[in-house]
CSV table of C-alpha atoms in Angstrom, one decimal:
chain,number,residue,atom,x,y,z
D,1,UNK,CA,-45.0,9.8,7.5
D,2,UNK,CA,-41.0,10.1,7.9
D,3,UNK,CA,-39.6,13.1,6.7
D,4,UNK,CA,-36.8,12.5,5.3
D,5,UNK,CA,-34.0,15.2,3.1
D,6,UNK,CA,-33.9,14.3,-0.8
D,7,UNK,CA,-29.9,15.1,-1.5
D,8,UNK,CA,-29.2,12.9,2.0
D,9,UNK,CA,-31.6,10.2,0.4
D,10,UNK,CA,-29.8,10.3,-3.2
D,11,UNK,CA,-26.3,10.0,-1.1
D,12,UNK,CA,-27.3,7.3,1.0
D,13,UNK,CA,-28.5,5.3,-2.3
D,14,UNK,CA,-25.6,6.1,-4.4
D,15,UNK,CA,-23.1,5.3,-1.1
D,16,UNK,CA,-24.9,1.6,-1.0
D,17,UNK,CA,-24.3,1.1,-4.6
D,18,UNK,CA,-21.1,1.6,-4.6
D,19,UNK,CA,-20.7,-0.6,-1.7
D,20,UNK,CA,-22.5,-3.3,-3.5
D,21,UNK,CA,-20.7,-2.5,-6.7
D,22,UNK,CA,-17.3,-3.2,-5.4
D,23,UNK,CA,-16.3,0.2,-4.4
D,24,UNK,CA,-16.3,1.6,-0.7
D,25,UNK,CA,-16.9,5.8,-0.9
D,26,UNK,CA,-13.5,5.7,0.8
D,27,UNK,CA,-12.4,4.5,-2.9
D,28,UNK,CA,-11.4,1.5,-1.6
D,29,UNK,CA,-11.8,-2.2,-2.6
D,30,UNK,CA,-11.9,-5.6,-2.1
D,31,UNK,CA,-11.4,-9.2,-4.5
D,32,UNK,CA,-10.9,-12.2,-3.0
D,33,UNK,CA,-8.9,-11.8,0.0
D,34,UNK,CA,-7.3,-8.7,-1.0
D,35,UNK,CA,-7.7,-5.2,0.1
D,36,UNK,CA,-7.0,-2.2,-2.4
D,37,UNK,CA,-6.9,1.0,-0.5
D,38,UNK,CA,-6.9,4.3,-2.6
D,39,UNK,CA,-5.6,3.9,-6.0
D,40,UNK,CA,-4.2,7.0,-6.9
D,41,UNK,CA,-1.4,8.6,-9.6
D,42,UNK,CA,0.5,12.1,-10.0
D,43,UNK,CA,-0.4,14.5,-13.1
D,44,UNK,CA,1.6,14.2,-16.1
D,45,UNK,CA,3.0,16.8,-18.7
D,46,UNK,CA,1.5,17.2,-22.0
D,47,UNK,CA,3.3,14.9,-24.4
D,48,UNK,CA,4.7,12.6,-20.9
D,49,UNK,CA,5.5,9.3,-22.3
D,50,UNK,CA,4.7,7.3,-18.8
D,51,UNK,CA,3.1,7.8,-15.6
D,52,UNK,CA,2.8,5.7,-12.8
D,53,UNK,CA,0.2,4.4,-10.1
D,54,UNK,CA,0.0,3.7,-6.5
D,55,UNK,CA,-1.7,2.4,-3.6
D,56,UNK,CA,-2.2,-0.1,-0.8
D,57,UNK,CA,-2.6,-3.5,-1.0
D,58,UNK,CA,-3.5,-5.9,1.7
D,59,UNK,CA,-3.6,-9.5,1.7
D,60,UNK,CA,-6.3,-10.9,4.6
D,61,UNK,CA,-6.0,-14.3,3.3
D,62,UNK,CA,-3.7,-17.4,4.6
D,63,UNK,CA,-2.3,-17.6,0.9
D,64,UNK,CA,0.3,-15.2,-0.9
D,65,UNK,CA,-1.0,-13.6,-4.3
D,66,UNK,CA,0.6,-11.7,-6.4
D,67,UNK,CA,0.3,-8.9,-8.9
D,68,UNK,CA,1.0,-10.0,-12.1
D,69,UNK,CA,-0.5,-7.7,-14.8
D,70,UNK,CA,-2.9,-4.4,-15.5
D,71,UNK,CA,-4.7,-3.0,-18.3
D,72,UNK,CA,-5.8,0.4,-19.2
D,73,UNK,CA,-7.1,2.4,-21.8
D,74,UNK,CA,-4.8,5.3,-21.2
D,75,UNK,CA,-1.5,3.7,-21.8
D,76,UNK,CA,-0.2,0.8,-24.5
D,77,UNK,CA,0.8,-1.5,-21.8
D,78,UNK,CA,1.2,-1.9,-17.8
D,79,UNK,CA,3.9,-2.4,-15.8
D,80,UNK,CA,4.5,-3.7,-12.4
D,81,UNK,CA,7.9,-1.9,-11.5
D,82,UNK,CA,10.5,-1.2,-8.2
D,83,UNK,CA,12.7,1.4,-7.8
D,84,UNK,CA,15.9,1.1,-5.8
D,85,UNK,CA,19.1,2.8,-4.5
D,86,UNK,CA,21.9,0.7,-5.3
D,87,UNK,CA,25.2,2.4,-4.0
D,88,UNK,CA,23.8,6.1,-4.3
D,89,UNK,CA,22.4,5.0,-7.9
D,90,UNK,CA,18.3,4.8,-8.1
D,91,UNK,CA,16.9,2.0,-10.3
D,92,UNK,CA,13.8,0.9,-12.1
D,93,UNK,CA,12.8,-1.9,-13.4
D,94,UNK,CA,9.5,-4.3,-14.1
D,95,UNK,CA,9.0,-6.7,-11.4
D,96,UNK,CA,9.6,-10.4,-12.9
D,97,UNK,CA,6.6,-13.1,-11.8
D,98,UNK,CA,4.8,-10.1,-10.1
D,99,UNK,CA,4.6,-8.2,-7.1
D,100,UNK,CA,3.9,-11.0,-4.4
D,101,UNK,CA,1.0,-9.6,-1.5
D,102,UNK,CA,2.3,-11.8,1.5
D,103,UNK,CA,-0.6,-13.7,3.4
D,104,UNK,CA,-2.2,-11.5,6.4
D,105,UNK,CA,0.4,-9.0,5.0
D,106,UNK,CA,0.5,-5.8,2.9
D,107,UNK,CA,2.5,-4.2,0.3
D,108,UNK,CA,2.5,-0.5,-0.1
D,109,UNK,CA,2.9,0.9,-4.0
D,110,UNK,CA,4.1,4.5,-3.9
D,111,UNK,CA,6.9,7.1,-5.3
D,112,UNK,CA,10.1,5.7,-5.0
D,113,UNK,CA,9.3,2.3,-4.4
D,114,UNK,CA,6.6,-0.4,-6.2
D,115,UNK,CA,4.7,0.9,-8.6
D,116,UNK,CA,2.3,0.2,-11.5
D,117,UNK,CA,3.9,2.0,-14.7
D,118,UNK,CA,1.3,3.5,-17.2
D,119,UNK,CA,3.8,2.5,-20.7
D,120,UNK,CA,3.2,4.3,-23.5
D,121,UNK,CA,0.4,7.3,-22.8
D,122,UNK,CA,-2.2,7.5,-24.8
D,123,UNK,CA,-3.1,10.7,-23.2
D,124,UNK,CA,-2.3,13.0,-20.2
D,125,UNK,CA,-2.9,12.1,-16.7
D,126,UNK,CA,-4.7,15.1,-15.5
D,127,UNK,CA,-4.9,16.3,-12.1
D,128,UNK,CA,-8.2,16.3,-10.5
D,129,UNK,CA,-9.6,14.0,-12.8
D,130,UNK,CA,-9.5,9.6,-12.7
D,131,UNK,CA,-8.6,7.0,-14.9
D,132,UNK,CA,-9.6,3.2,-14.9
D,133,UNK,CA,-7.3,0.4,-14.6
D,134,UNK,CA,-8.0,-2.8,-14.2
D,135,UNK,CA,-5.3,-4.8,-11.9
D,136,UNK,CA,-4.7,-8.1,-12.4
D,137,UNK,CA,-4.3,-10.9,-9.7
D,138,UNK,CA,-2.7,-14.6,-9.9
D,139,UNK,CA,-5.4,-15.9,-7.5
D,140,UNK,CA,-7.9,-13.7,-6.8
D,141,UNK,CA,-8.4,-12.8,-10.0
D,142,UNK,CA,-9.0,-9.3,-12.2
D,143,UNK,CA,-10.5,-6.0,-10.8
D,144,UNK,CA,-11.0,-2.8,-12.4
D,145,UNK,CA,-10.3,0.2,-9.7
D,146,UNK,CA,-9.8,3.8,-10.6
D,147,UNK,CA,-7.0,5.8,-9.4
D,148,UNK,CA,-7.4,9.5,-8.5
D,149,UNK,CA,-5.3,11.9,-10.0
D,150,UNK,CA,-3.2,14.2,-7.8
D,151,UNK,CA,-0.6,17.1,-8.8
D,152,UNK,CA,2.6,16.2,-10.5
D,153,UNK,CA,5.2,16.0,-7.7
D,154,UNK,CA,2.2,14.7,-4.9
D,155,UNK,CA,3.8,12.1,-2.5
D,156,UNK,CA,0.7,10.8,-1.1
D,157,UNK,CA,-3.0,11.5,-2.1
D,158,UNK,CA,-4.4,14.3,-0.6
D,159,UNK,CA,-7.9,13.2,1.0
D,160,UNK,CA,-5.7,11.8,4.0
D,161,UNK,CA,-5.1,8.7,3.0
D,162,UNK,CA,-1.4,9.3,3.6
D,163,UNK,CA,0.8,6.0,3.5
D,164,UNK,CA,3.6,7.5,3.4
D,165,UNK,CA,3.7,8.4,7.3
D,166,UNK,CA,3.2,5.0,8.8
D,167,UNK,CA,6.3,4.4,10.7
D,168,UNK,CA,7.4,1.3,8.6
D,169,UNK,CA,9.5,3.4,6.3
D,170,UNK,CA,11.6,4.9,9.6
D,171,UNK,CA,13.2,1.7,9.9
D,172,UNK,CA,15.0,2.6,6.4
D,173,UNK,CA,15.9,5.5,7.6
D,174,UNK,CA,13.6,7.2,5.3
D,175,UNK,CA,11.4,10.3,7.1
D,176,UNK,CA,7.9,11.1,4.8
D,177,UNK,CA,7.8,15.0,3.7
């Protein structure tokens, strides 16, 4: 007979279903030939009207896709949106067509920059908690992912799955805090 640990068993099972289920325990995932690493989003204040979503996504395919569309329960509509510094003035705005995932590329969503926008809350965003959304793809298709919730002014996730410190902004001249 094997001896064997029950909690260490449970974890072992649950970390196999949620590799079969779609969903890596590093709350990752994968459709098609895209990657989505770490969905997360920031906290909102009671009564906030939007809120907005982030993450990594990597294309490992020879074909661009794009993000075209989202759904959630939380919020009336979804947005894919950019933000940009036009002579000293920051701008938002819905990304027409989609977000295009070049092919053996990536595209990084995250404050300041791309971002899925949660229109319309229909309730807060609460920190420590996570929503569902479910992200919609011209090629690959629809996925549902759920995005962890950190504080209200967070600039990355917390659990270390920092994007914001991967050398491609320094070429912006943008430094991560």
């Amino acid at each position: 007979m094997i001896p064997f640990h029950i909690p260490t068993l449970a974890a072992a099972c649950a970390a196999s279903f949620l590799m079969l289920s779609g969903q890596a325990p590093a709350h990752d995932y994968e459709i098609g030939s895209l990657e989505i690493d770490h969905p997360w989003s920031r906290a909102t204040p009671a009564g906030a009207g939007v809120g907005a979503g982030y993450m990594v996504i990597r294309n490992t395919g020879s074909q661009a896709d794009r993000l075209i569309a989202g759904d959630t329960t939380i919020a009336g509509r979804v947005e894919i949106h950019e933000m940009a510094v036009t002579d000293g003035v920051m701008t938002m705005r819905p990304i027409e067509g989609g977000l295009e995932i070049p092919a053996g590329g990536e595209v990084t969503l995250e404050p300041g920059g791309y971002h899925v926008m949660f229109m319309d809350l229909q309730e807060q965003i609460v920190e420590g908690e996570m929503f569902s959304a479910e992200l919609v793809f011209e090629t690959a298709g629809s996925i549902e992912v759920a995005f962890a919730v950190e504080g209200i002014g967070a600039r990355a996730p917390a659990d270390g799955h920092d994007h914001m410190d991967h050398g491609e902004h320094e070429e912006h001249g943008e430094t991560a805090n």
